Coordinates of C-alpha atoms and ligand atoms in Angstrom, one line a residue:
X1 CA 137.9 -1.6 8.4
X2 CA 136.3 -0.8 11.6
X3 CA 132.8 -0.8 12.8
X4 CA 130.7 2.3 12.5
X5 CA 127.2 3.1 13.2
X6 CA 125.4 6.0 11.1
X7 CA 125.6 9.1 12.3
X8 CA 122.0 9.9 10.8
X9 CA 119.7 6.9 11.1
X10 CA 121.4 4.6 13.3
X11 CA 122.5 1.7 10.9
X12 CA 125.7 -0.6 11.6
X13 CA 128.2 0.1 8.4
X14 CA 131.4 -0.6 8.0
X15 CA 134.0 1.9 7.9
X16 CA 133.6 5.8 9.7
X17 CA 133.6 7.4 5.9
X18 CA 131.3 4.6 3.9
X19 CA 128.2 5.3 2.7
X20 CA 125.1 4.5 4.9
X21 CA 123.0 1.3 3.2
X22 CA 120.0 2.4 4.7
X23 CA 119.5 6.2 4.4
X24 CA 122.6 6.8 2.0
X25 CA 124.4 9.6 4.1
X26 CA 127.9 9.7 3.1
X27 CA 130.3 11.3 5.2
X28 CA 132.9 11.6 2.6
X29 CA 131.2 13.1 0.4
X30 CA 131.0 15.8 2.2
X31 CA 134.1 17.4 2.1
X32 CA 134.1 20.8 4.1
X33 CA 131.9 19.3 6.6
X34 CA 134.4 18.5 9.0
X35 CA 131.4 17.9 12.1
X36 CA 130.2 15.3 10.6
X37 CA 133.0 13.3 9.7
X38 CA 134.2 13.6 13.2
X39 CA 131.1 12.8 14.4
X40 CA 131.2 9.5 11.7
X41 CA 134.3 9.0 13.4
X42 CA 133.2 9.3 17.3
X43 CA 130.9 6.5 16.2
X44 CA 132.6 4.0 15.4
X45 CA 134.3 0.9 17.3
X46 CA 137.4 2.9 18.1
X47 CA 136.1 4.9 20.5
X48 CA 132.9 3.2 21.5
X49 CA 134.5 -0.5 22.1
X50 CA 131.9 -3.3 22.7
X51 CA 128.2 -3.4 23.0
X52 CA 128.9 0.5 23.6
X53 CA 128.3 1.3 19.4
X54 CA 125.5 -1.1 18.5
X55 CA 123.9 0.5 22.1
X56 CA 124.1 3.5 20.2
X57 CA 123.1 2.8 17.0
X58 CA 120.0 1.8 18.9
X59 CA 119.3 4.9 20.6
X60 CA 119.8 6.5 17.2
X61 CA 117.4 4.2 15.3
X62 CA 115.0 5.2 18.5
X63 CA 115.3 9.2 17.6
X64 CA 116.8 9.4 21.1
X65 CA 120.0 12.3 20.7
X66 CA 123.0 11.6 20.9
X67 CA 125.4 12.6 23.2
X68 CA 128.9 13.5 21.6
X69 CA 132.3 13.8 23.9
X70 CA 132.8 17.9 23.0
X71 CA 136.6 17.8 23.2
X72 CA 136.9 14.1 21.3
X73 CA 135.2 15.9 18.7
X74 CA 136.9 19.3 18.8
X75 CA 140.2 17.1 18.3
X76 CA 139.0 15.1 15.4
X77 CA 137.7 18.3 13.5
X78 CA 141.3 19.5 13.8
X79 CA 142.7 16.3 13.1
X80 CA 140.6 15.9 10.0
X81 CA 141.4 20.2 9.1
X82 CA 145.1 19.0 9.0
X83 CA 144.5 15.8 7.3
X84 CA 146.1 14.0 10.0
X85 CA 143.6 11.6 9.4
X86 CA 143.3 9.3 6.0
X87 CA 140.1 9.9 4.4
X88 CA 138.7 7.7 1.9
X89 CA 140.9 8.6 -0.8
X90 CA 138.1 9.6 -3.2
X91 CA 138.2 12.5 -5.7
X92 CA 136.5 15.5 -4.1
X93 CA 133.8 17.2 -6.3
X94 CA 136.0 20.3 -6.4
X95 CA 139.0 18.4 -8.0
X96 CA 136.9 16.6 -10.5
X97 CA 135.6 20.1 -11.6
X98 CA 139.2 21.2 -11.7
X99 CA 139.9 18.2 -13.5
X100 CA 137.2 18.9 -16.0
X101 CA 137.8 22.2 -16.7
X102 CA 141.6 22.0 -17.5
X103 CA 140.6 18.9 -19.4
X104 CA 138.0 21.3 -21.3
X105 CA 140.5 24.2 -21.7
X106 CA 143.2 21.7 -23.2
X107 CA 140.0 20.5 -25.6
X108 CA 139.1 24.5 -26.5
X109 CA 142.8 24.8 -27.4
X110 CA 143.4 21.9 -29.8
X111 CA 140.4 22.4 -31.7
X112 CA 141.1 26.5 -31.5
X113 CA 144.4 25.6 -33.4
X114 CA 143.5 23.1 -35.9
X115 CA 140.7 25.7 -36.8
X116 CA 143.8 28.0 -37.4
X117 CA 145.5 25.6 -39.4
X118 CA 142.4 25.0 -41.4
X119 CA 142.5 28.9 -42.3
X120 CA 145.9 29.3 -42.7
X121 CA 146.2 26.2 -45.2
X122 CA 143.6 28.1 -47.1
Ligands
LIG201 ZN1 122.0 6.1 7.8

């Protein structure tokens, strides 16, 4: 796992796509938003060897802005579109609902025919 710093508040974390201890943003979680897990990503040890992250993580935890490298981040949003990059392999929203509802359909079904049965056994 590499170093990251919080794109948000400014805390050290572990990992680009972890959850933030402090203020609880979560990059992966948001799926679609590609900005800000390129931005998770721009922060971290990778490209920001040395004192160069915790410095700022600092400036972050100071309000200062942050400046992001425009085409670093214009490649990581398209690596990241074309899943180039391995994002924490957790069950987006959408496929849970996906999940639910064919799991639900399957549930209408079986019941739908043993209510048949019931009727036709008289
Ligand atoms: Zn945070």
């Amino acid at each position: 796992m590499t170093l990251a710093v919080c794109v948000r508040c400014g805390e050290s974390k572990v990992g680009a796509f972890t959850p933030c201890a402090r203020c609880g943003l979560d990059p992966a979680a948001h799926g679609t938003d590609r900005d800000l897990q390129a931005k998770s990503l721009l922060l971290t040890e990778r490209f920001h060897p040395g004192g160069e992250l915790e410095a700022i993580g600092r400036k972050i935890r100071a309000g200062e802005p942050v400046s992001y490298d425009a085409a670093q981040l214009a490649q990581l949003v398209e690596e990241l579109k074309t899943q180039k990059l391995p994002i924490v392999s957790k069950a987006s929203p959408g496929c849970s609902i996906i999940g639910w509802a064919l799991m639900g359909g399957a549930v209408a079904l079986v019941v739908g025919l043993l209510w048949l049965w019931r009727f036709r056994g008289g």
